[in-house]
Short mmCIF file of C-alpha atoms and ligand atoms in Angstrom, two decimals:
data_model
loop_
_atom_site.label_atom_id
_atom_site.label_comp_id
_atom_site.label_asym_id
_atom_site.label_seq_id
_atom_site.Cartn_x
_atom_site.Cartn_y
_atom_site.Cartn_z
CA SER A 1 -14.43 4.97 26.46
CA GLU A 2 -16.60 6.88 23.91
CA LEU A 3 -15.30 8.42 21.05
CA PRO A 4 -17.40 11.84 20.57
CA GLY A 5 -16.41 13.52 17.17
CA GLN A 6 -13.03 11.68 17.38
CA TYR A 7 -13.45 9.91 14.04
CA LYS A 8 -14.99 10.57 10.47
CA VAL A 9 -16.12 7.42 8.54
CA ARG A 10 -19.01 6.91 6.06
CA ASP A 11 -21.75 5.26 8.31
CA LEU A 12 -21.46 3.91 11.78
CA THR A 13 -24.33 1.56 11.20
CA LEU A 14 -22.31 -0.43 8.80
CA ALA A 15 -20.08 -1.61 11.88
CA GLU A 16 -22.16 -4.94 12.36
CA ALA A 17 -21.41 -5.97 8.61
CA GLY A 18 -17.77 -5.03 9.15
CA ARG A 19 -17.46 -7.08 12.43
CA HIS A 20 -18.64 -10.03 10.74
CA GLN A 21 -16.06 -9.73 7.93
CA ILE A 22 -13.62 -8.84 10.42
CA ARG A 23 -14.27 -12.09 12.41
CA LEU A 24 -14.02 -14.18 9.29
CA ALA A 25 -10.47 -12.46 8.49
CA GLU A 26 -9.25 -13.06 11.88
CA HIS A 27 -9.50 -16.87 11.10
CA GLU A 28 -7.36 -16.19 7.76
CA MET A 29 -4.69 -14.36 9.67
CA PRO A 30 -2.81 -16.62 11.91
CA GLY A 31 0.34 -14.57 12.14
CA LEU A 32 -1.48 -11.56 13.77
CA MET A 33 -3.49 -13.72 15.83
CA ALA A 34 -0.61 -15.68 17.19
CA LEU A 35 1.40 -12.11 17.79
CA ARG A 36 -1.72 -11.31 19.94
CA THR A 37 -1.32 -14.46 22.03
CA GLU A 38 2.57 -14.14 22.30
CA PHE A 39 2.57 -10.58 23.19
CA GLY A 40 -0.82 -9.76 24.81
CA PRO A 41 0.30 -10.49 28.29
CA THR A 42 3.32 -8.37 28.08
CA GLN A 43 1.94 -5.27 26.28
CA PRO A 44 5.05 -4.03 24.38
CA LEU A 45 3.14 -1.43 22.89
CA ALA A 46 1.99 0.14 26.03
CA GLY A 47 2.59 3.74 25.70
CA ALA A 48 2.75 3.61 22.08
CA ARG A 49 0.58 6.29 20.17
CA VAL A 50 0.46 4.90 16.55
CA ALA A 51 -0.59 7.11 13.68
CA GLY A 52 -1.49 4.73 10.93
CA SER A 53 -1.80 5.58 7.06
CA LEU A 54 -2.79 2.32 5.28
CA HIS A 55 -5.79 1.35 3.20
CA MET A 56 -8.55 0.89 5.96
CA THR A 57 -9.88 -2.48 4.82
CA VAL A 58 -10.96 -5.44 6.72
CA GLN A 59 -7.49 -6.89 7.06
CA THR A 60 -6.01 -3.48 8.45
CA ALA A 61 -8.97 -3.56 10.84
CA VAL A 62 -7.58 -7.00 12.27
CA LEU A 63 -3.98 -5.36 12.31
CA ILE A 64 -5.39 -2.10 14.14
CA GLU A 65 -6.93 -4.64 16.68
CA THR A 66 -3.74 -6.39 17.21
CA LEU A 67 -1.79 -3.13 17.85
CA VAL A 68 -4.49 -2.23 20.38
CA ALA A 69 -4.28 -5.87 21.72
CA LEU A 70 -0.62 -5.41 22.37
CA GLY A 71 -1.02 -1.94 24.19
CA ALA A 72 -1.14 0.75 21.68
CA GLU A 73 -3.49 3.53 21.27
CA VAL A 74 -4.20 4.14 17.32
CA ARG A 75 -5.48 6.71 15.08
CA TRP A 76 -6.10 5.68 11.61
CA ALA A 77 -6.54 7.11 7.84
CA SER A 78 -6.48 5.32 4.50
CA CYS A 79 -3.31 6.11 2.36
CA ASN A 80 -5.78 6.15 -0.53
CA ILE A 81 -8.87 8.21 -1.45
CA PHE A 82 -10.58 4.95 -2.89
CA SER A 83 -9.37 1.93 -0.75
CA THR A 84 -11.65 2.33 2.35
CA GLN A 85 -13.97 -0.37 3.15
CA ASP A 86 -16.67 1.64 4.89
CA GLU A 87 -18.02 -1.25 6.88
CA ALA A 88 -14.48 -2.13 8.14
CA ALA A 89 -13.80 1.55 9.04
CA ALA A 90 -17.34 1.58 11.01
CA ALA A 91 -16.38 -1.53 12.85
CA VAL A 92 -13.13 -0.16 13.87
CA VAL A 93 -14.57 2.81 15.39
CA VAL A 94 -17.40 1.02 17.14
CA GLY A 95 -14.89 -1.69 18.32
CA PRO A 96 -15.50 -5.20 19.46
CA HIS A 97 -17.19 -3.98 22.58
CA GLY A 98 -18.53 -0.80 21.69
CA SER A 99 -22.07 -0.03 20.05
CA VAL A 100 -23.11 2.36 17.25
CA ASP A 101 -24.68 4.60 20.09
CA ALA A 102 -21.35 4.50 22.12
CA PRO A 103 -18.34 3.87 20.03
CA ALA A 104 -15.43 2.46 22.06
CA GLY A 105 -13.07 1.44 19.26
CA VAL A 106 -10.16 3.41 17.42
CA PRO A 107 -10.72 6.82 15.82
CA VAL A 108 -10.54 6.26 12.02
CA PHE A 109 -10.78 9.08 9.50
CA ALA A 110 -11.22 7.39 6.30
CA TRP A 111 -14.07 6.77 3.63
CA LYS A 112 -14.42 5.42 0.32
CA GLY A 113 -14.50 8.20 -2.35
CA GLU A 114 -12.42 11.08 -0.33
CA SER A 115 -11.54 14.18 -2.25
CA LEU A 116 -7.76 14.87 -2.12
CA GLU A 117 -8.47 17.92 0.26
CA GLU A 118 -10.37 15.57 2.64
CA TYR A 119 -7.54 12.86 2.23
CA TRP A 120 -4.96 15.22 3.45
CA GLU A 121 -7.18 16.45 6.26
CA CYS A 122 -7.71 12.78 7.47
CA THR A 123 -3.87 12.30 7.30
CA GLU A 124 -3.42 15.53 9.30
CA GLN A 125 -5.99 13.96 11.89
CA ILE A 126 -3.94 11.05 12.75
CA LEU A 127 -1.06 13.33 13.41
CA VAL A 128 -2.55 15.89 15.70
CA TRP A 129 -3.98 14.00 18.61
CA PRO A 130 -6.54 15.73 20.96
CA GLY A 131 -5.14 17.35 24.12
CA GLY A 132 -1.91 18.40 22.44
CA THR A 133 -0.14 15.36 22.09
CA GLY A 134 0.59 13.31 19.06
CA PRO A 135 1.74 9.97 18.02
CA ASN A 136 5.20 8.42 18.86
CA MET A 137 5.13 5.91 16.25
CA ILE A 138 4.00 6.05 12.41
CA LEU A 139 2.80 3.01 10.59
CA ASP A 140 2.90 4.05 6.93
CA ASP A 141 1.87 2.60 3.27
CA GLY A 142 3.33 4.97 0.53
CA GLY A 143 4.99 7.44 2.83
CA ASP A 144 2.47 10.19 2.91
CA ALA A 145 2.11 10.46 6.72
CA THR A 146 5.85 10.52 6.86
CA LEU A 147 5.97 13.07 4.22
CA LEU A 148 3.53 15.47 5.81
CA VAL A 149 5.68 15.44 8.92
CA HIS A 150 8.82 15.98 6.91
CA LYS A 151 7.37 18.89 5.00
CA GLY A 152 5.88 20.34 7.95
CA VAL A 153 9.19 20.45 9.67
CA GLN A 154 10.99 21.66 6.61
CA TYR A 155 8.64 24.60 6.24
CA GLU A 156 8.36 25.63 9.94
CA ALA A 157 12.41 25.62 9.75
CA ALA A 158 12.13 28.14 6.70
CA GLY A 159 9.42 30.00 8.35
CA ALA A 160 7.13 29.78 5.32
CA VAL A 161 5.54 27.37 2.88
CA PRO A 162 6.43 27.80 -0.67
CA ALA A 163 3.92 28.72 -3.48
CA ASP A 164 5.29 25.83 -5.57
CA PRO A 165 6.86 22.65 -4.44
CA GLY A 166 9.87 22.98 -6.86
CA PRO A 167 11.47 20.65 -9.12
CA GLY A 168 12.58 17.18 -7.78
CA GLU A 169 9.42 16.33 -6.10
CA GLN A 170 8.26 13.19 -7.54
CA GLY A 171 5.17 10.96 -7.27
CA TYR A 172 3.07 13.68 -5.45
CA SER A 173 1.53 15.14 -8.49
CA GLU A 174 -1.44 17.46 -7.65
CA GLU A 175 -1.57 16.08 -3.99
CA LEU A 176 1.67 18.00 -2.95
CA LEU A 177 -0.15 21.37 -3.88
CA VAL A 178 -2.90 20.10 -1.45
CA ILE A 179 -0.43 19.40 1.29
CA LEU A 180 1.02 22.84 0.82
CA ASP A 181 -2.42 24.37 1.50
CA THR A 182 -2.76 21.93 4.53
CA LEU A 183 0.76 23.25 5.99
CA ARG A 184 -0.06 26.84 5.30
CA ARG A 185 -2.93 26.52 7.37
CA SER A 186 -1.26 24.71 10.14
CA LEU A 187 1.96 27.06 10.18
CA ALA A 188 -0.37 29.94 10.75
CA ALA A 189 -2.19 28.11 13.39
CA ASP A 190 0.82 26.90 15.29
CA PRO A 191 4.38 27.49 13.84
CA GLN A 192 5.88 24.65 16.01
CA ARG A 193 3.47 22.09 15.35
CA TRP A 194 5.43 19.67 13.01
CA THR A 195 8.66 20.00 14.78
CA THR A 196 7.11 19.12 18.08
CA ILE A 197 5.30 16.08 16.74
CA ALA A 198 8.76 14.90 14.94
CA ALA A 199 10.40 15.15 17.82
CA GLN A 200 8.14 12.89 19.76
CA ILE A 201 8.22 10.04 16.89
CA LYS A 202 10.39 6.96 17.73
CA GLY A 203 10.04 5.59 13.95
CA VAL A 204 7.89 4.51 11.11
CA THR A 205 7.52 1.09 9.73
CA GLU A 206 6.77 1.39 6.05
CA GLU A 207 4.61 -1.17 4.04
CA THR A 208 5.33 -0.70 0.20
CA THR A 209 7.96 -0.30 -2.50
CA THR A 210 7.17 3.24 -3.20
CA GLY A 211 7.13 4.25 0.26
CA VAL A 212 10.32 2.60 0.85
CA HIS A 213 11.92 4.07 -1.88
CA ARG A 214 11.06 7.75 -0.58
CA LEU A 215 12.62 6.76 2.79
CA TYR A 216 15.89 5.78 1.26
CA GLN A 217 15.87 8.99 -0.65
CA LEU A 218 15.34 10.92 2.38
CA ALA A 219 17.71 8.97 4.13
CA GLU A 220 20.53 9.45 1.83
CA ALA A 221 20.04 13.10 1.50
CA GLY A 222 20.41 13.07 5.61
CA GLY A 223 17.04 14.22 5.86
CA LEU A 224 15.40 11.33 7.73
CA LEU A 225 14.07 12.63 11.08
CA PHE A 226 13.42 9.21 12.91
CA PRO A 227 14.45 5.58 12.46
CA ALA A 228 12.50 3.62 9.73
CA ILE A 229 11.98 -0.14 9.02
CA ASN A 230 11.46 -1.21 5.65
CA VAL A 231 8.68 -3.85 5.99
CA ASN A 232 8.35 -4.21 2.20
CA ASP A 233 11.34 -5.93 1.66
CA SER A 234 11.13 -8.59 4.35
CA VAL A 235 10.66 -11.46 2.08
CA THR A 236 7.65 -12.60 3.71
CA LYS A 237 6.23 -9.39 2.63
CA SER A 238 7.16 -8.48 -1.06
CA LYS A 239 7.74 -11.96 -2.19
CA PHE A 240 4.13 -12.87 -1.07
CA ASP A 241 1.84 -9.47 -0.99
CA ASN A 242 3.32 -7.89 -3.87
CA LYS A 243 3.24 -11.31 -5.96
CA TYR A 244 0.76 -13.65 -4.57
CA GLY A 245 -1.58 -10.72 -3.31
CA ILE A 246 -1.62 -9.12 -7.02
CA ARG A 247 -2.32 -12.42 -8.31
CA HIS A 248 -5.51 -12.60 -6.36
CA SER A 249 -6.60 -9.00 -6.21
CA LEU A 250 -5.63 -7.83 -9.95
CA PRO A 251 -8.24 -10.12 -11.55
CA ASP A 252 -10.70 -9.36 -8.67
CA GLY A 253 -10.60 -5.64 -9.46
CA ILE A 254 -10.69 -6.25 -13.25
CA ASN A 255 -14.05 -8.56 -12.64
CA ARG A 256 -15.70 -6.22 -10.22
CA ALA A 257 -15.18 -3.48 -12.41
CA THR A 258 -15.86 -4.77 -15.78
CA ASP A 259 -16.72 -8.36 -15.72
CA VAL A 260 -14.82 -8.66 -19.20
CA LEU A 261 -13.61 -12.25 -20.18
CA MET A 262 -9.86 -12.36 -20.14
CA GLY A 263 -9.23 -15.72 -21.66
CA GLY A 264 -7.93 -15.39 -25.24
CA LYS A 265 -7.49 -11.66 -24.99
CA VAL A 266 -4.14 -9.82 -25.08
CA ALA A 267 -3.18 -8.22 -21.68
CA PHE A 268 -0.08 -6.05 -21.52
CA VAL A 269 1.68 -5.64 -17.94
CA ALA A 270 4.17 -2.73 -17.63
CA GLY A 271 6.80 -3.74 -15.14
CA TYR A 272 7.85 -7.28 -14.26
CA GLY A 273 8.92 -6.81 -10.65
CA ASP A 274 7.14 -8.46 -7.78
CA VAL A 275 3.82 -6.89 -8.46
CA GLY A 276 4.34 -7.41 -12.48
CA LYS A 277 5.07 -11.17 -11.95
CA GLY A 278 1.94 -11.75 -9.73
CA ALA A 279 -0.22 -9.59 -12.47
CA ALA A 280 1.32 -11.48 -15.41
CA GLU A 281 0.77 -15.08 -13.66
CA ALA A 282 -2.66 -14.20 -13.01
CA LEU A 283 -3.74 -12.99 -16.37
CA ARG A 284 -2.00 -15.96 -17.98
CA GLY A 285 -3.99 -18.20 -15.47
CA GLN A 286 -7.09 -16.79 -16.99
CA GLY A 287 -6.06 -17.62 -20.22
CA ALA A 288 -4.98 -14.30 -21.55
CA ARG A 289 -1.96 -13.73 -23.77
CA VAL A 290 0.18 -11.58 -21.83
CA ILE A 291 2.87 -9.19 -23.19
CA ILE A 292 5.48 -7.66 -20.69
CA SER A 293 7.41 -4.41 -20.90
CA GLU A 294 10.47 -3.97 -18.81
CA VAL A 295 13.58 -1.22 -18.34
CA ASP A 296 15.57 -3.63 -16.27
CA PRO A 297 17.46 -6.24 -18.31
CA ILE A 298 17.36 -8.80 -15.35
CA CYS A 299 13.47 -8.52 -15.09
CA ALA A 300 13.17 -8.63 -18.88
CA LEU A 301 14.99 -11.73 -19.21
CA GLN A 302 13.02 -13.25 -16.38
CA ALA A 303 9.83 -12.16 -18.23
CA ALA A 304 11.07 -14.10 -21.30
CA MET A 305 12.20 -17.23 -19.63
CA ASP A 306 8.77 -17.30 -17.75
CA GLY A 307 7.46 -17.53 -21.37
CA PHE A 308 6.33 -13.91 -22.00
CA GLN A 309 6.74 -11.77 -24.92
CA VAL A 310 8.81 -8.70 -23.81
CA THR A 311 8.41 -5.54 -25.90
CA LEU A 312 7.58 -1.95 -25.85
CA LEU A 313 4.16 -0.70 -25.24
CA ASP A 314 4.42 1.41 -28.55
CA ASP A 315 4.67 -1.87 -30.47
CA VAL A 316 1.53 -3.62 -29.26
CA ILE A 317 -0.58 -0.63 -28.23
CA ASP A 318 -3.25 -1.26 -30.80
CA GLN A 319 -3.33 -5.01 -29.88
CA ALA A 320 -4.07 -4.99 -26.13
CA ASP A 321 -7.42 -5.59 -24.52
CA PHE A 322 -5.98 -4.78 -20.96
CA VAL A 323 -3.19 -2.59 -20.15
CA ILE A 324 -2.05 -2.57 -16.52
CA THR A 325 0.95 -0.66 -15.20
CA THR A 326 3.01 -2.04 -11.98
CA THR A 327 6.14 -0.01 -12.27
CA GLY A 328 5.88 2.27 -9.43
CA ASN A 329 7.27 4.87 -12.11
CA LYS A 330 5.71 7.83 -13.58
CA ASP A 331 4.48 8.71 -17.12
CA VAL A 332 4.40 4.96 -18.31
CA VAL A 333 0.88 5.25 -20.10
CA SER A 334 0.61 8.62 -22.02
CA ALA A 335 -2.52 10.19 -23.54
CA ALA A 336 -1.26 9.29 -26.75
CA HIS A 337 -1.04 5.73 -26.12
CA MET A 338 -4.47 5.64 -24.95
CA SER A 339 -5.57 7.31 -28.05
CA ARG A 340 -4.14 4.43 -29.89
CA MET A 341 -5.62 1.70 -27.95
CA LYS A 342 -8.37 -0.74 -29.03
CA ASN A 343 -12.05 0.30 -28.62
CA LYS A 344 -12.92 -0.61 -25.26
CA ALA A 345 -9.52 -1.66 -24.15
CA ILE A 346 -9.51 -1.75 -20.17
CA VAL A 347 -6.79 0.44 -18.64
CA GLY A 348 -5.65 0.26 -14.86
CA ASN A 349 -2.63 0.95 -12.73
CA ILE A 350 -1.76 -1.35 -9.72
CA GLY A 351 1.31 0.57 -8.62
CA HIS A 352 1.10 2.75 -5.52
CA PHE A 353 0.53 6.25 -6.99
CA ASP A 354 -1.72 7.56 -9.82
CA ASN A 355 0.98 9.15 -12.08
CA GLU A 356 1.86 5.78 -14.02
CA ILE A 357 -1.13 6.74 -16.37
CA ASP A 358 -1.47 10.32 -17.70
CA MET A 359 -4.84 11.03 -16.41
CA ALA A 360 -4.31 14.80 -16.65
CA GLY A 361 -3.20 14.39 -20.15
CA LEU A 362 -6.27 12.09 -21.05
CA ALA A 363 -8.63 14.70 -19.74
CA ALA A 364 -7.04 17.31 -21.90
CA VAL A 365 -7.58 15.56 -25.30
CA PRO A 366 -9.43 17.87 -27.43
CA GLY A 367 -13.30 16.84 -27.68
CA ILE A 368 -12.90 13.77 -25.20
CA THR A 369 -15.91 12.91 -23.09
CA ARG A 370 -15.91 10.69 -19.90
CA THR A 371 -18.81 8.73 -18.77
CA GLU A 372 -19.15 7.19 -15.34
CA ILE A 373 -20.19 3.52 -15.78
CA LYS A 374 -20.32 3.32 -11.94
CA PRO A 375 -18.14 4.43 -9.21
CA GLN A 376 -14.26 3.94 -10.09
CA VAL A 377 -15.13 2.92 -13.73
CA HIS A 378 -15.17 5.53 -16.52
CA GLU A 379 -15.27 5.32 -20.16
CA TRP A 380 -13.47 7.98 -22.06
CA THR A 381 -14.57 8.46 -25.55
CA PHE A 382 -12.26 10.00 -28.10
CA PRO A 383 -13.81 11.73 -30.97
CA ALA A 384 -13.12 10.98 -34.50
CA ASP A 385 -9.70 12.18 -35.16
CA GLU A 386 -6.57 11.47 -37.48
CA VAL A 387 -5.87 8.25 -35.45
CA GLY A 388 -9.21 6.57 -36.14
CA PRO A 389 -13.03 6.74 -35.84
CA GLU A 390 -14.87 7.50 -32.62
CA ARG A 391 -13.63 4.86 -29.99
CA SER A 392 -13.49 4.57 -26.17
CA ILE A 393 -11.52 3.15 -23.49
CA ILE A 394 -12.34 2.18 -19.90
CA VAL A 395 -10.19 3.36 -17.13
CA LEU A 396 -10.32 1.84 -13.67
CA SER A 397 -10.28 3.73 -10.28
CA GLU A 398 -9.23 6.85 -12.10
CA GLY A 399 -5.75 5.69 -12.59
CA ARG A 400 -5.09 4.86 -8.89
CA LEU A 401 -4.57 1.25 -7.66
CA LEU A 402 -7.30 -0.79 -9.07
CA ASN A 403 -7.22 -3.66 -6.85
CA LEU A 404 -8.13 -1.36 -3.85
CA GLY A 405 -10.52 0.97 -5.70
CA ASN A 406 -12.46 -1.57 -7.61
CA ALA A 407 -12.11 -4.62 -5.43
CA THR A 408 -11.00 -4.96 -1.63
CA GLY A 409 -7.42 -5.52 -2.06
CA HIS A 410 -5.35 -8.36 -1.13
CA PRO A 411 -6.91 -11.16 0.76
CA SER A 412 -6.46 -11.84 4.60
CA PHE A 413 -3.95 -14.72 4.50
CA VAL A 414 -1.24 -12.75 2.25
CA MET A 415 -1.85 -9.47 4.61
CA SER A 416 -1.31 -11.57 7.66
CA ASN A 417 2.19 -11.98 6.65
CA SER A 418 2.76 -8.36 5.67
CA PHE A 419 1.06 -7.13 8.88
CA SER A 420 2.89 -9.58 10.98
CA ASN A 421 6.01 -7.88 9.76
CA GLN A 422 4.27 -4.49 10.45
CA VAL A 423 3.57 -5.28 14.09
CA ILE A 424 7.12 -6.78 14.60
CA GLY A 425 8.61 -3.72 13.36
CA GLN A 426 6.23 -1.38 15.38
CA ILE A 427 7.51 -3.48 18.40
CA GLU A 428 11.30 -3.39 17.57
CA LEU A 429 11.43 0.38 17.05
CA PHE A 430 9.17 1.35 19.98
CA THR A 431 10.92 -1.03 22.67
CA LYS A 432 14.57 -0.63 21.33
CA PRO A 433 14.91 3.13 20.41
CA ASP A 434 18.74 2.87 21.31
CA GLU A 435 19.32 0.36 18.74
CA TYR A 436 18.13 2.13 15.76
CA ALA A 437 19.56 5.41 14.33
CA ARG A 438 17.94 7.82 11.72
CA GLU A 439 18.39 5.19 8.99
CA VAL A 440 16.35 2.63 7.25
CA TYR A 441 16.50 -0.81 8.54
CA ARG A 442 15.23 -4.27 7.47
CA LEU A 443 13.93 -6.70 9.95
CA PRO A 444 16.45 -9.40 10.90
CA LYS A 445 16.00 -12.76 8.84
CA VAL A 446 14.94 -14.68 12.08
CA LEU A 447 11.93 -12.52 12.37
CA ASP A 448 11.13 -12.92 8.67
CA GLU A 449 11.48 -16.59 9.27
CA LYS A 450 9.22 -16.16 12.19
CA VAL A 451 6.50 -14.53 10.21
CA ALA A 452 6.50 -17.66 7.54
CA ARG A 453 6.73 -20.21 10.45
CA LEU A 454 3.41 -18.71 11.71
CA HIS A 455 1.66 -19.42 8.64
CA LEU A 456 2.38 -22.78 7.98
CA GLY A 457 0.18 -24.61 10.13
CA ALA A 458 -2.74 -23.18 8.82
CA LEU A 459 -1.76 -24.48 5.32
CA GLY A 460 -0.92 -27.98 6.54
CA VAL A 461 2.84 -27.64 5.90
CA ARG A 462 4.86 -29.98 7.53
CA LEU A 463 8.56 -28.32 7.77
CA THR A 464 11.77 -30.65 7.71
CA GLU A 465 13.96 -30.09 10.65
CA LEU A 466 17.76 -30.24 10.11
CA THR A 467 19.59 -32.70 11.99
CA LYS A 468 22.44 -31.28 14.18
CA SER A 469 25.04 -32.91 11.71
CA GLN A 470 23.36 -31.37 8.54
CA ALA A 471 23.17 -27.90 10.24
CA GLU A 472 26.78 -28.35 11.04
CA TYR A 473 27.57 -29.20 7.59
CA LEU A 474 25.83 -25.91 6.16
CA GLY A 475 27.49 -23.93 8.89
CA ILE A 476 23.98 -22.73 10.35
CA ASP A 477 22.01 -23.16 13.18
CA VAL A 478 19.24 -25.74 13.41
CA ALA A 479 16.80 -22.91 14.41
CA GLY A 480 17.75 -20.58 11.32
CA PRO A 481 18.45 -18.28 9.87
CA TYR A 482 18.73 -20.74 6.90
CA LYS A 483 19.91 -18.25 4.26
CA ALA A 484 22.61 -15.61 4.06
CA ASP A 485 21.20 -11.92 3.63
CA HIS A 486 22.09 -11.85 0.07
CA TYR A 487 19.95 -14.78 -0.65
CA ARG A 488 17.25 -13.92 -2.88
CA TYR A 489 14.60 -16.61 -2.88
P1 NAI B 501 9.72 -3.65 -8.22
O1 NAI B 501 10.69 -2.68 -8.24
O2 NAI B 501 9.74 -5.07 -7.72
O3 NAI B 501 8.99 -3.67 -9.75
C1 NAI B 501 8.74 -2.58 -10.53
C2 NAI B 501 9.47 -2.99 -11.88
O4 NAI B 501 9.00 -1.73 -12.78
C3 NAI B 501 10.72 -2.89 -11.93
O5 NAI B 501 11.29 -4.23 -12.27
C4 NAI B 501 11.24 -1.93 -12.91
O6 NAI B 501 12.41 -2.26 -13.64
C5 NAI B 501 10.04 -1.52 -13.78
N1 NAI B 501 9.95 -0.34 -14.43
C6 NAI B 501 10.30 0.87 -13.81
N2 NAI B 501 10.02 1.72 -14.91
C7 NAI B 501 9.39 1.22 -16.09
C8 NAI B 501 8.93 1.50 -17.24
N3 NAI B 501 9.18 2.76 -17.57
N4 NAI B 501 8.43 0.56 -18.05
C9 NAI B 501 8.49 -0.74 -17.69
N5 NAI B 501 8.95 -1.21 -16.36
C10 NAI B 501 9.37 -0.42 -15.70
O7 NAI B 501 8.30 -2.80 -7.20
P2 NAI B 501 7.08 -3.82 -6.95
O8 NAI B 501 7.24 -4.30 -5.44
O9 NAI B 501 6.63 -4.87 -8.00
O10 NAI B 501 5.94 -2.77 -6.73
C11 NAI B 501 5.51 -2.08 -7.92
C12 NAI B 501 4.48 -0.75 -7.50
O11 NAI B 501 3.40 -1.53 -6.87
C13 NAI B 501 4.90 0.13 -6.42
O12 NAI B 501 4.53 1.49 -6.39
C14 NAI B 501 4.51 -0.41 -5.04
O13 NAI B 501 4.44 0.35 -4.04
C15 NAI B 501 3.19 -0.82 -5.63
N6 NAI B 501 2.43 -1.85 -4.84
C16 NAI B 501 0.99 -2.15 -5.03
C17 NAI B 501 0.34 -3.06 -4.32
C18 NAI B 501 -1.07 -2.97 -4.54
O14 NAI B 501 -1.65 -3.81 -3.79
N7 NAI B 501 -1.70 -2.53 -5.60
C19 NAI B 501 1.06 -4.13 -3.55
C20 NAI B 501 2.33 -4.03 -3.35
C21 NAI B 501 3.10 -2.87 -4.31
#
């Protein structure tokens, strides 16, 4: 079928280039391809209308086409203004069997370099379907689609959208003000829109640490409107994507943005969670001397035992050649920090939102100037002041996640693990609505182990099988699960 006007991407003629990349990615995504083989015949997602908000990359294209292969109807937006790969977006719209003149794929609303207003319009587009229907499933990364529905319902119940979001709204920064505008328009057009949409939604599967954090807060406050699966905390997601994915895509982003040698330099990494561990390992692998900061004594001790200096950013701010934030927290690098950095220091964030680095504070420094080196790479020049003579720093992706803004995000193989969890999560919530309440769930460990299993063959791994008597000795089943739920890997 054609998709007249039902999509918004940069340029459909990029579709062929995108299709070639998707074809190669499919080879690197054995988990998703195995799920197509396993579930294609039974079509468990027939009737599912999935609204997806997740970086519109080549890997995500393989995810989208897997959902379609399992029977779902899908609409897609990116979850970041800089993360779309325009050729992937075009290829998904054209579809494997369509053409540029007669696109027959999935409606995508995403392009690299959206404004914030456009970003929220795109998010609205995946939730408001033509013909008056809406989605019955959400696939989210960072929780923006879920947030829009929840805010919409909240304000519809109140009968008005407030002028100001009020205190306690974290992680949304200026974005929240744009959402309020979007919702104000929508409330005027249809005062029941979001309530109607929310009532149809069977559940959400959430990709990342920050989005999961939002979901637990919502559930604890009793405000979650539908069941949620926490994909991030599948072992085969956070212990792989967040760590090994970052180990690949952090240096990729730094290289594509700056091509500055990391060896011999000092790299500061804020946070030593899963993302921080991958970041630190990658930078050390390049020969950088890595320094960590942490607030959690366990992670700080881990970093020290892994051989890293652990200290305060304030103490080493004038030594670092690279400063990378991985905390998922706000206000980690201030404008005052940036004013004290080495000349030409490179500053970037790889956590989900752009509030880790105080970009607004930086822009407000008296006399500061901003030079675009190329898109998503900016030199900020401080005037001579009491700190020192004129000097500049290089900020990547305007403080948004640099691996997706300056490079193409994580590689296919690791995303195959994450996205296999997503597909299994979608099937769970869509086909077993009675088994899930309005809470946040993790996938059972057998399914986590299954995702890992689907990726062993491609790497030539031979798995040892327990004998029956060994299994009895350990008190587990030969077929798993092999660990208790509290095991930490
Ligand atoms: P995590 O919770 O495992 O690690 C974050 C660490 O930062 C924690 O150990 C915490 O104690 C520490 N921290 C918090 N505040 C701090 C502060 N002020 N100073 C120093 N350390 C501080 O979370 P994870 O999984 O590592 O994710 C981190 C962020 O990265 C999240 O926003 C997540 O959504 C995002 N993410 C980004 C990806 C990407 O491709 N760019 C991929 C996966 C996750």
